[in-house]
């Protein structure tokens, strides 16, 4: 044993203690009775599980198609049914433990059995129940090893050893146990934060009585609050005094003042946009630089515009504050457009407005409120008489819906049906006799 590393020496010491404990159990009548009780408890749990499993499955399975809160709770509880066997075995073993301790004044074997049943429950939880990839990863590499140490009775020794190992980060000194505890707590807290944020986002988006800008602001506020609370709880769990982060906060402030000022500016601009509601998700906007599209998402840094051809343009929030932005309308509101056309000079122009207005009014997407289609005389061109039809539609003629194109088709067909000629460019050339002067 001499000359071996400390960890090898300790491992051999634990192995020797385990061997002596096993020999003591094998030669003890009390240990054999506890083994027998463990077997009886497991068999009783097995029989009870087979009896209860169909009943519980029937009670917890809601009718197909139900989506209310009670149905969702029943489906959630149903996924934990596989834990019934190890938990019943743990329960029956706990009942027998009191009897054994009163008879033999010892219960080491049965206490070990209880811990083994908990280990089996943890293994079933990770293997068969947890579906989220992150939680399954944490269960596989954290929960199961911890449950194994607890089952073997080595948890206290492992915790004590890890508490003696320290890691220094500047003025902050943390034990390895505190770091592990922080990793576990951080993973759980931020997973819960992500889940809570998804639930709050879904709930707030369903509140249609709120303005889109108000909904987006509430979603961002909820996200910042949830993850802010998670961060504070994590610092508390790791035992880090928040005042120790004052220097780091000062450094971040200096960084915001210099290198990160654009990020800070975009973040503040995003908050202003959400509060004032000048542009929000669903609006069709055109920026001073020529970018145009429907706002499909607003983040803390930028807004994402989707063009009519399906491309996404990322526009910094600051551009909405510092440059000229044309906001055509909120999603689904009425907008006015024009369709220009010309007729021949041989046409009786007094009949044209009624013909065109009647034809365009038959289109199902053309509105009569706030105004019916209106055909106006615009001027006398070089080749023909110029008209323009003003019409209102719900939505944006952004190339995807092509309202103007359908209106022009209707105008063309109406003119053809009434034998009205659409002129094409032409010129009259007057050639005169020119006498050559010598």
Short mmCIF file of C-alpha atoms in Angstrom, two decimals:
data_model
loop_
_atom_site.label_atom_id
_atom_site.label_comp_id
_atom_site.label_asym_id
_atom_site.label_seq_id
_atom_site.Cartn_x
_atom_site.Cartn_y
_atom_site.Cartn_z
CA UNK A 1 0.00 0.00 0.00
CA UNK A 2 2.97 2.28 0.52
CA UNK A 3 3.87 4.57 -2.35
CA UNK A 4 0.37 4.45 -3.87
CA UNK A 5 -1.52 7.66 -4.77
CA UNK A 6 -3.90 8.96 -2.12
CA UNK A 7 -6.99 8.28 -4.20
CA UNK A 8 -5.93 4.64 -4.75
CA UNK A 9 -5.28 4.22 -1.04
CA UNK A 10 -8.72 5.57 -0.17
CA UNK A 11 -10.38 3.39 -2.79
CA UNK A 12 -8.69 0.29 -1.40
CA UNK A 13 -9.72 1.35 2.09
CA UNK A 14 -13.36 1.65 1.04
CA UNK A 15 -13.14 -1.74 -0.67
CA UNK A 16 -11.76 -3.33 2.48
CA UNK A 17 -14.51 -1.77 4.59
CA UNK A 18 -17.12 -3.03 2.10
CA UNK A 19 -15.70 -6.57 2.27
CA UNK A 20 -15.76 -6.58 6.06
CA UNK A 21 -19.33 -5.25 6.03
CA UNK A 22 -20.42 -7.94 3.55
CA UNK A 23 -18.85 -10.69 5.70
CA UNK A 24 -20.62 -9.30 8.76
CA UNK A 25 -23.96 -9.34 6.94
CA UNK A 26 -23.44 -12.90 5.69
CA UNK A 27 -22.86 -14.25 9.20
CA UNK A 28 -25.59 -12.25 10.96
CA UNK A 29 -29.12 -13.64 11.51
CA UNK A 30 -30.42 -10.07 11.70
CA UNK A 31 -28.93 -9.32 8.28
CA UNK A 32 -30.51 -12.44 6.77
CA UNK A 33 -33.90 -11.47 8.17
CA UNK A 34 -33.52 -8.02 6.65
CA UNK A 35 -32.58 -9.56 3.30
CA UNK A 36 -35.71 -11.69 3.53
CA UNK A 37 -37.78 -8.62 4.35
CA UNK A 38 -36.35 -6.81 1.31
CA UNK A 39 -37.37 -9.72 -0.92
CA UNK A 40 -40.86 -9.79 0.61
CA UNK A 41 -41.21 -6.00 0.20
CA UNK A 42 -40.15 -6.19 -3.46
CA UNK A 43 -42.53 -9.08 -4.21
CA UNK A 44 -45.39 -7.26 -2.46
CA UNK A 45 -44.60 -4.13 -4.49
CA UNK A 46 -44.52 -6.21 -7.70
CA UNK A 47 -47.93 -7.76 -7.02
CA UNK A 48 -49.44 -4.43 -5.98
CA UNK A 49 -48.06 -2.73 -9.09
CA UNK A 50 -49.63 -5.33 -11.37
CA UNK A 51 -52.97 -4.75 -9.63
CA UNK A 52 -52.81 -0.95 -9.59
CA UNK A 53 -51.19 -0.28 -12.98
CA UNK A 54 -54.29 -0.90 -15.15
CA UNK A 55 -56.49 1.05 -12.72
CA UNK A 56 -54.15 4.05 -12.58
CA UNK A 57 -53.64 4.02 -16.35
CA UNK A 58 -57.41 4.04 -16.88
CA UNK A 59 -57.97 6.84 -14.36
CA UNK A 60 -55.15 9.04 -15.63
CA UNK A 61 -55.76 8.66 -19.38
CA UNK A 62 -58.10 11.46 -20.50
CA UNK A 63 -60.44 11.05 -23.47
CA UNK A 64 -58.86 11.76 -26.85
CA UNK A 65 -59.17 15.37 -27.91
CA UNK A 66 -59.40 16.93 -24.44
CA UNK A 67 -56.93 19.81 -24.01
CA UNK A 68 -58.11 21.60 -20.84
CA UNK A 69 -55.89 21.98 -17.77
CA UNK A 70 -57.17 18.86 -15.98
CA UNK A 71 -56.52 16.71 -19.06
CA UNK A 72 -52.98 18.08 -19.35
CA UNK A 73 -52.32 17.40 -15.66
CA UNK A 74 -53.60 13.83 -16.04
CA UNK A 75 -51.32 13.22 -19.02
CA UNK A 76 -48.38 14.68 -17.10
CA UNK A 77 -48.96 12.43 -14.07
CA UNK A 78 -49.44 9.42 -16.35
CA UNK A 79 -45.84 9.53 -17.57
CA UNK A 80 -44.60 8.86 -13.99
CA UNK A 81 -46.50 5.55 -13.67
CA UNK A 82 -43.29 3.49 -14.34
CA UNK A 83 -41.97 4.75 -10.97
CA UNK A 84 -44.73 2.90 -9.15
CA UNK A 85 -42.76 -0.34 -8.59
CA UNK A 86 -39.56 1.08 -7.02
CA UNK A 87 -41.51 3.63 -4.94
CA UNK A 88 -43.89 0.99 -3.58
CA UNK A 89 -40.89 -1.22 -2.78
CA UNK A 90 -39.31 1.73 -0.94
CA UNK A 91 -42.57 2.34 0.95
CA UNK A 92 -43.03 -1.31 1.99
CA UNK A 93 -39.37 -1.54 2.99
CA UNK A 94 -39.75 1.57 5.16
CA UNK A 95 -42.71 -0.04 6.93
CA UNK A 96 -40.67 -3.21 7.58
CA UNK A 97 -37.66 -1.20 8.73
CA UNK A 98 -39.48 -0.07 11.87
CA UNK A 99 -40.34 -3.68 12.72
CA UNK A 100 -36.78 -4.93 12.17
CA UNK A 101 -35.20 -2.16 14.24
CA UNK A 102 -37.57 -2.91 17.12
CA UNK A 103 -36.61 -6.61 17.03
CA UNK A 104 -32.87 -6.54 16.28
CA UNK A 105 -31.91 -2.94 17.09
CA UNK A 106 -30.26 -2.86 13.66
CA UNK A 107 -31.38 -1.93 10.18
CA UNK A 108 -28.26 -1.40 8.08
CA UNK A 109 -29.17 -3.98 5.45
CA UNK A 110 -32.74 -2.77 5.02
CA UNK A 111 -31.56 0.86 4.90
CA UNK A 112 -29.19 -0.16 2.11
CA UNK A 113 -32.09 -1.82 0.31
CA UNK A 114 -34.16 1.37 0.56
CA UNK A 115 -31.34 3.34 -1.04
CA UNK A 116 -31.06 0.76 -3.82
CA UNK A 117 -34.77 1.15 -4.57
CA UNK A 118 -34.27 4.91 -4.82
CA UNK A 119 -31.38 4.31 -7.22
CA UNK A 120 -33.65 2.13 -9.36
CA UNK A 121 -36.29 4.87 -9.35
CA UNK A 122 -33.69 7.43 -10.52
CA UNK A 123 -32.56 5.09 -13.29
CA UNK A 124 -36.13 4.52 -14.52
CA UNK A 125 -36.78 8.27 -14.37
CA UNK A 126 -33.80 9.06 -16.62
CA UNK A 127 -34.21 6.09 -18.96
CA UNK A 128 -37.97 5.90 -19.50
CA UNK A 129 -39.60 9.16 -18.38
CA UNK A 130 -37.42 12.17 -19.10
CA UNK A 131 -37.57 13.11 -22.78
CA UNK A 132 -35.87 16.52 -22.77
CA UNK A 133 -32.32 16.12 -24.06
CA UNK A 134 -30.75 18.49 -21.54
CA UNK A 135 -32.52 16.95 -18.53
CA UNK A 136 -31.67 13.43 -19.71
CA UNK A 137 -28.01 14.44 -20.01
CA UNK A 138 -28.02 15.84 -16.47
CA UNK A 139 -29.80 12.75 -15.19
CA UNK A 140 -27.34 10.39 -16.85
CA UNK A 141 -24.17 12.11 -15.69
CA UNK A 142 -25.30 13.72 -12.43
CA UNK A 143 -28.47 12.20 -10.94
CA UNK A 144 -27.56 8.53 -11.47
CA UNK A 145 -23.96 8.86 -10.14
CA UNK A 146 -25.26 10.78 -7.10
CA UNK A 147 -27.94 8.13 -6.51
CA UNK A 148 -25.28 5.41 -6.80
CA UNK A 149 -23.06 7.14 -4.21
CA UNK A 150 -26.06 7.55 -1.92
CA UNK A 151 -27.01 3.87 -2.32
CA UNK A 152 -23.46 2.79 -1.40
CA UNK A 153 -23.40 5.12 1.60
CA UNK A 154 -20.50 7.17 0.23
CA UNK A 155 -22.35 10.46 -0.27
CA UNK A 156 -21.19 12.13 2.95
CA UNK A 157 -17.55 11.15 2.39
CA UNK A 158 -17.62 12.35 -1.22
CA UNK A 159 -19.17 15.69 -0.23
CA UNK A 160 -16.64 16.19 2.56
CA UNK A 161 -13.73 15.44 0.23
CA UNK A 162 -14.98 17.79 -2.50
CA UNK A 163 -15.46 20.56 0.09
CA UNK A 164 -11.74 20.38 0.90
CA UNK A 165 -10.74 21.10 -2.72
CA UNK A 166 -10.75 24.82 -3.51
CA UNK A 167 -10.49 26.78 -6.75
CA UNK A 168 -9.52 30.47 -6.74
CA UNK A 169 -10.85 32.95 -9.29
CA UNK A 170 -9.20 36.26 -8.46
CA UNK A 171 -10.58 37.35 -5.08
CA UNK A 172 -13.25 34.65 -5.14
CA UNK A 173 -12.46 31.20 -3.70
CA UNK A 174 -14.87 28.36 -4.32
CA UNK A 175 -14.79 24.72 -3.33
CA UNK A 176 -15.17 22.08 -5.99
CA UNK A 177 -18.40 21.04 -4.29
CA UNK A 178 -19.74 24.58 -4.61
CA UNK A 179 -18.87 24.59 -8.32
CA UNK A 180 -20.59 21.22 -8.85
CA UNK A 181 -23.58 22.44 -6.87
CA UNK A 182 -23.64 25.58 -9.01
CA UNK A 183 -23.49 23.58 -12.26
CA UNK A 184 -26.37 21.39 -11.13
CA UNK A 185 -28.44 24.26 -9.80
CA UNK A 186 -27.62 26.44 -12.82
CA UNK A 187 -28.67 23.74 -15.24
CA UNK A 188 -31.95 23.14 -13.41
CA UNK A 189 -32.68 26.85 -12.87
CA UNK A 190 -32.02 27.90 -16.43
CA UNK A 191 -33.97 24.93 -17.80
CA UNK A 192 -36.86 25.97 -15.58
CA UNK A 193 -36.31 29.54 -16.76
CA UNK A 194 -36.49 28.49 -20.39
CA UNK A 195 -39.62 26.41 -19.74
CA UNK A 196 -41.25 29.25 -17.77
CA UNK A 197 -40.34 31.72 -20.51
CA UNK A 198 -41.91 29.49 -23.18
CA UNK A 199 -45.09 29.14 -21.11
CA UNK A 200 -45.33 32.88 -20.41
CA UNK A 201 -44.65 33.68 -24.08
CA UNK A 202 -47.41 31.32 -25.22
CA UNK A 203 -49.83 32.80 -22.68
CA UNK A 204 -49.06 36.41 -23.55
CA UNK A 205 -49.27 35.84 -27.30
CA UNK A 206 -52.76 34.41 -26.77
CA UNK A 207 -53.96 37.69 -25.20
CA UNK A 208 -55.35 39.19 -28.39
CA UNK A 209 -56.95 42.11 -26.55
CA UNK A 210 -53.47 43.57 -25.98
CA UNK A 211 -51.77 45.60 -28.69
CA UNK A 212 -48.96 43.70 -30.48
CA UNK A 213 -46.37 46.14 -29.11
CA UNK A 214 -47.66 45.67 -25.56
CA UNK A 215 -47.53 41.89 -25.94
CA UNK A 216 -43.94 42.00 -27.18
CA UNK A 217 -42.92 44.32 -24.33
CA UNK A 218 -44.58 42.04 -21.76
CA UNK A 219 -42.81 39.01 -23.27
CA UNK A 220 -39.40 40.72 -23.08
CA UNK A 221 -40.05 41.94 -19.52
CA UNK A 222 -41.07 38.43 -18.42
CA UNK A 223 -37.95 36.94 -20.05
CA UNK A 224 -35.60 39.42 -18.34
CA UNK A 225 -37.33 38.91 -14.98
CA UNK A 226 -37.25 35.11 -15.15
CA UNK A 227 -33.59 34.81 -16.07
CA UNK A 228 -32.61 37.64 -13.72
CA UNK A 229 -34.20 35.80 -10.78
CA UNK A 230 -32.54 32.55 -11.93
CA UNK A 231 -29.12 34.27 -11.97
CA UNK A 232 -29.59 35.74 -8.48
CA UNK A 233 -30.70 32.37 -7.08
CA UNK A 234 -27.69 30.68 -8.69
CA UNK A 235 -25.28 33.15 -7.10
CA UNK A 236 -26.95 32.56 -3.73
CA UNK A 237 -26.76 28.77 -4.08
CA UNK A 238 -23.05 28.92 -4.97
CA UNK A 239 -22.41 31.17 -1.98
CA UNK A 240 -21.11 34.09 -4.04
CA UNK A 241 -21.66 37.51 -2.52
CA UNK A 242 -23.21 39.73 -5.17
CA UNK A 243 -21.14 42.65 -3.93
CA UNK A 244 -18.09 40.76 -5.18
CA UNK A 245 -19.43 41.30 -8.69
CA UNK A 246 -19.24 45.09 -8.33
CA UNK A 247 -15.86 45.25 -10.08
CA UNK A 248 -17.19 43.06 -12.90
CA UNK A 249 -20.25 45.31 -13.16
CA UNK A 250 -18.00 48.36 -13.44
CA UNK A 251 -16.00 46.71 -16.21
CA UNK A 252 -19.19 45.88 -18.06
CA UNK A 253 -20.30 49.52 -17.69
CA UNK A 254 -17.04 50.75 -19.22
CA UNK A 255 -17.43 48.21 -22.03
CA UNK A 256 -20.94 49.45 -22.72
CA UNK A 257 -19.62 52.99 -22.85
CA UNK A 258 -17.03 52.15 -25.49
CA UNK A 259 -17.02 48.86 -27.38
CA UNK A 260 -20.62 47.80 -26.66
CA UNK A 261 -22.36 51.13 -27.15
CA UNK A 262 -24.03 49.95 -30.37
CA UNK A 263 -25.46 46.90 -28.63
CA UNK A 264 -26.71 49.06 -25.76
CA UNK A 265 -28.17 51.57 -28.21
CA UNK A 266 -30.02 48.84 -30.12
CA UNK A 267 -31.34 47.33 -26.89
CA UNK A 268 -32.66 50.67 -25.62
CA UNK A 269 -34.11 51.43 -29.07
CA UNK A 270 -35.91 48.10 -28.99
CA UNK A 271 -37.47 48.93 -25.63
CA UNK A 272 -38.59 52.35 -26.96
CA UNK A 273 -40.16 50.72 -30.02
CA UNK A 274 -42.09 48.25 -27.86
CA UNK A 275 -43.30 50.98 -25.50
CA UNK A 276 -44.34 53.48 -28.18
CA UNK A 277 -45.65 50.89 -30.63
CA UNK A 278 -44.38 52.79 -33.69
CA UNK A 279 -43.44 49.49 -35.32
CA UNK A 280 -44.33 46.01 -34.18
CA UNK A 281 -44.69 42.44 -35.40
CA UNK A 282 -47.01 42.27 -38.41
CA UNK A 283 -46.32 45.81 -39.68
CA UNK A 284 -45.18 46.34 -43.26
CA UNK A 285 -42.41 48.93 -43.15
CA UNK A 286 -40.00 50.58 -45.55
CA UNK A 287 -36.76 52.05 -44.22
CA UNK A 288 -34.86 55.03 -45.51
CA UNK A 289 -32.21 52.71 -46.95
CA UNK A 290 -34.75 50.96 -49.18
CA UNK A 291 -35.31 47.83 -47.07
CA UNK A 292 -38.98 46.85 -47.05
CA UNK A 293 -40.91 43.92 -45.65
CA UNK A 294 -43.18 42.63 -42.92
CA UNK A 295 -41.79 42.56 -39.38
CA UNK A 296 -41.92 38.89 -38.35
CA UNK A 297 -39.82 39.08 -35.18
CA UNK A 298 -38.41 41.70 -32.84
CA UNK A 299 -35.44 40.81 -30.64
CA UNK A 300 -33.48 42.80 -28.09
CA UNK A 301 -30.97 43.81 -30.78
CA UNK A 302 -32.78 43.91 -34.11
CA UNK A 303 -36.01 43.50 -36.03
CA UNK A 304 -36.37 40.85 -38.73
CA UNK A 305 -38.17 41.84 -41.92
CA UNK A 306 -39.53 39.23 -44.32
CA UNK A 307 -39.71 40.39 -47.94
CA UNK A 308 -42.37 39.23 -50.39
CA UNK A 309 -39.89 36.74 -51.88
CA UNK A 310 -39.32 35.05 -48.52
CA UNK A 311 -35.96 36.61 -47.65
CA UNK A 312 -35.20 37.86 -44.15
CA UNK A 313 -33.53 41.20 -43.51
CA UNK A 314 -32.05 41.88 -40.06
CA UNK A 315 -32.41 45.59 -39.27
CA UNK A 316 -30.86 47.04 -36.08
CA UNK A 317 -33.43 48.60 -33.76
CA UNK A 318 -31.49 51.86 -33.80
CA UNK A 319 -32.39 52.36 -37.48
CA UNK A 320 -36.08 52.58 -36.57
CA UNK A 321 -35.31 55.46 -34.18
CA UNK A 322 -32.65 57.46 -36.02
CA UNK A 323 -33.85 57.17 -39.65
CA UNK A 324 -37.08 57.79 -41.54
CA UNK A 325 -39.36 54.74 -41.50
CA UNK A 326 -42.56 54.40 -43.53
CA UNK A 327 -45.03 52.17 -41.68
CA UNK A 328 -47.78 51.31 -44.15
CA UNK A 329 -50.11 49.85 -41.58
CA UNK A 330 -50.67 47.24 -38.92
CA UNK A 331 -51.36 43.72 -40.15
CA UNK A 332 -54.85 43.37 -41.62
CA UNK A 333 -55.71 47.08 -41.82
CA UNK A 334 -57.00 48.86 -44.96
CA UNK A 335 -54.61 50.41 -47.47
CA UNK A 336 -55.17 52.42 -50.65
CA UNK A 337 -53.47 51.72 -53.96
CA UNK A 338 -53.62 53.07 -57.50
CA UNK A 339 -53.73 51.40 -60.88
CA UNK A 340 -52.89 53.69 -63.81
CA UNK A 341 -54.06 53.19 -67.40
CA UNK A 342 -54.70 55.18 -70.59
CA UNK A 343 -57.39 55.23 -73.29
CA UNK A 344 -57.42 56.49 -76.84
CA UNK A 345 -58.34 60.07 -77.69
CA UNK A 346 -61.21 58.68 -79.74
CA UNK A 347 -62.92 57.42 -76.55
CA UNK A 348 -65.91 59.06 -74.88
CA UNK A 349 -64.11 59.58 -71.59
CA UNK A 350 -67.34 60.38 -69.73
CA UNK A 351 -68.24 56.66 -69.78
CA UNK A 352 -64.86 55.35 -68.62
CA UNK A 353 -65.14 55.95 -64.81
CA UNK A 354 -68.45 54.10 -64.45
CA UNK A 355 -67.23 51.12 -66.53
CA UNK A 356 -63.98 50.73 -64.61
CA UNK A 357 -65.44 51.29 -61.13
CA UNK A 358 -68.17 48.71 -61.74
CA UNK A 359 -65.69 46.11 -63.01
CA UNK A 360 -63.21 46.56 -60.16
CA UNK A 361 -65.93 46.61 -57.46
CA UNK A 362 -66.75 43.01 -58.39
CA UNK A 363 -63.35 41.81 -57.11
CA UNK A 364 -63.84 40.16 -53.71
CA UNK A 365 -60.76 41.74 -52.10
CA UNK A 366 -61.66 45.35 -53.04
CA UNK A 367 -63.30 47.24 -50.14
CA UNK A 368 -66.21 49.66 -50.18
CA UNK A 369 -65.22 51.15 -46.82
CA UNK A 370 -63.54 53.59 -46.23
CA UNK A 371 -64.14 54.34 -49.95
CA UNK A 372 -65.43 52.58 -53.05
CA UNK A 373 -63.21 52.25 -56.15
CA UNK A 374 -62.70 55.71 -57.62
CA UNK A 375 -61.60 56.29 -61.23
CA UNK A 376 -60.03 59.72 -61.77
CA UNK A 377 -58.90 61.61 -64.88
CA UNK A 378 -55.25 62.46 -64.42
CA UNK A 379 -54.19 64.21 -67.64
CA UNK A 380 -53.82 64.27 -71.40
CA UNK A 381 -50.73 62.39 -72.42
CA UNK A 382 -48.78 62.27 -75.64
CA UNK A 383 -50.38 59.03 -76.78
CA UNK A 384 -53.65 58.85 -74.82
CA UNK A 385 -55.83 60.14 -72.01
CA UNK A 386 -54.45 59.12 -68.60
CA UNK A 387 -56.65 57.71 -65.83
CA UNK A 388 -55.91 56.26 -62.36
CA UNK A 389 -58.12 53.94 -60.33
CA UNK A 390 -57.90 54.30 -56.54
CA UNK A 391 -58.99 51.24 -54.55
CA UNK A 392 -58.78 50.00 -50.95
CA UNK A 393 -57.81 46.49 -49.75
CA UNK A 394 -57.09 44.76 -46.45
CA UNK A 395 -53.36 44.13 -46.25
CA UNK A 396 -50.29 45.10 -48.20
CA UNK A 397 -49.72 44.83 -51.93
CA UNK A 398 -46.17 43.62 -51.32
CA UNK A 399 -45.73 41.40 -54.36
CA UNK A 400 -47.06 38.34 -52.55
CA UNK A 401 -50.75 39.25 -52.94
CA UNK A 402 -50.45 41.28 -56.16
CA UNK A 403 -53.71 43.20 -55.73
CA UNK A 404 -52.73 45.79 -58.33
CA UNK A 405 -52.04 43.08 -60.89
CA UNK A 406 -55.54 41.62 -60.52
CA UNK A 407 -57.08 45.09 -60.73
CA UNK A 408 -55.20 45.82 -63.96
CA UNK A 409 -56.50 42.55 -65.43
CA UNK A 410 -60.04 43.62 -64.54
CA UNK A 411 -59.47 47.04 -66.16
CA UNK A 412 -58.10 45.46 -69.33
CA UNK A 413 -61.05 43.06 -69.65
CA UNK A 414 -63.58 45.85 -69.00
CA UNK A 415 -62.05 48.09 -71.67
CA UNK A 416 -61.97 45.27 -74.20
CA UNK A 417 -65.60 44.34 -73.50
CA UNK A 418 -66.65 47.95 -74.19
CA UNK A 419 -64.47 48.32 -77.32
CA UNK A 420 -62.34 51.00 -75.72
CA UNK A 421 -58.90 51.18 -77.25
CA UNK A 422 -55.80 51.27 -75.10
CA UNK A 423 -53.27 53.41 -77.04
CA UNK A 424 -49.69 52.61 -77.66
CA UNK A 425 -46.98 55.26 -78.09
CA UNK A 426 -46.91 56.80 -81.55
CA UNK A 427 -45.63 59.93 -83.24
CA UNK A 428 -46.85 61.96 -86.23
CA UNK A 429 -44.03 63.05 -88.49
CA UNK A 430 -44.76 66.05 -90.73
CA UNK A 431 -42.40 66.06 -93.73
CA UNK A 432 -42.37 69.39 -95.59
CA UNK A 433 -40.82 70.36 -98.87
CA UNK A 434 -37.55 72.06 -98.22
CA UNK A 435 -35.92 74.07 -101.01
CA UNK A 436 -32.20 73.70 -101.13
CA UNK A 437 -30.52 77.02 -101.07
CA UNK A 438 -27.28 77.11 -102.95
#
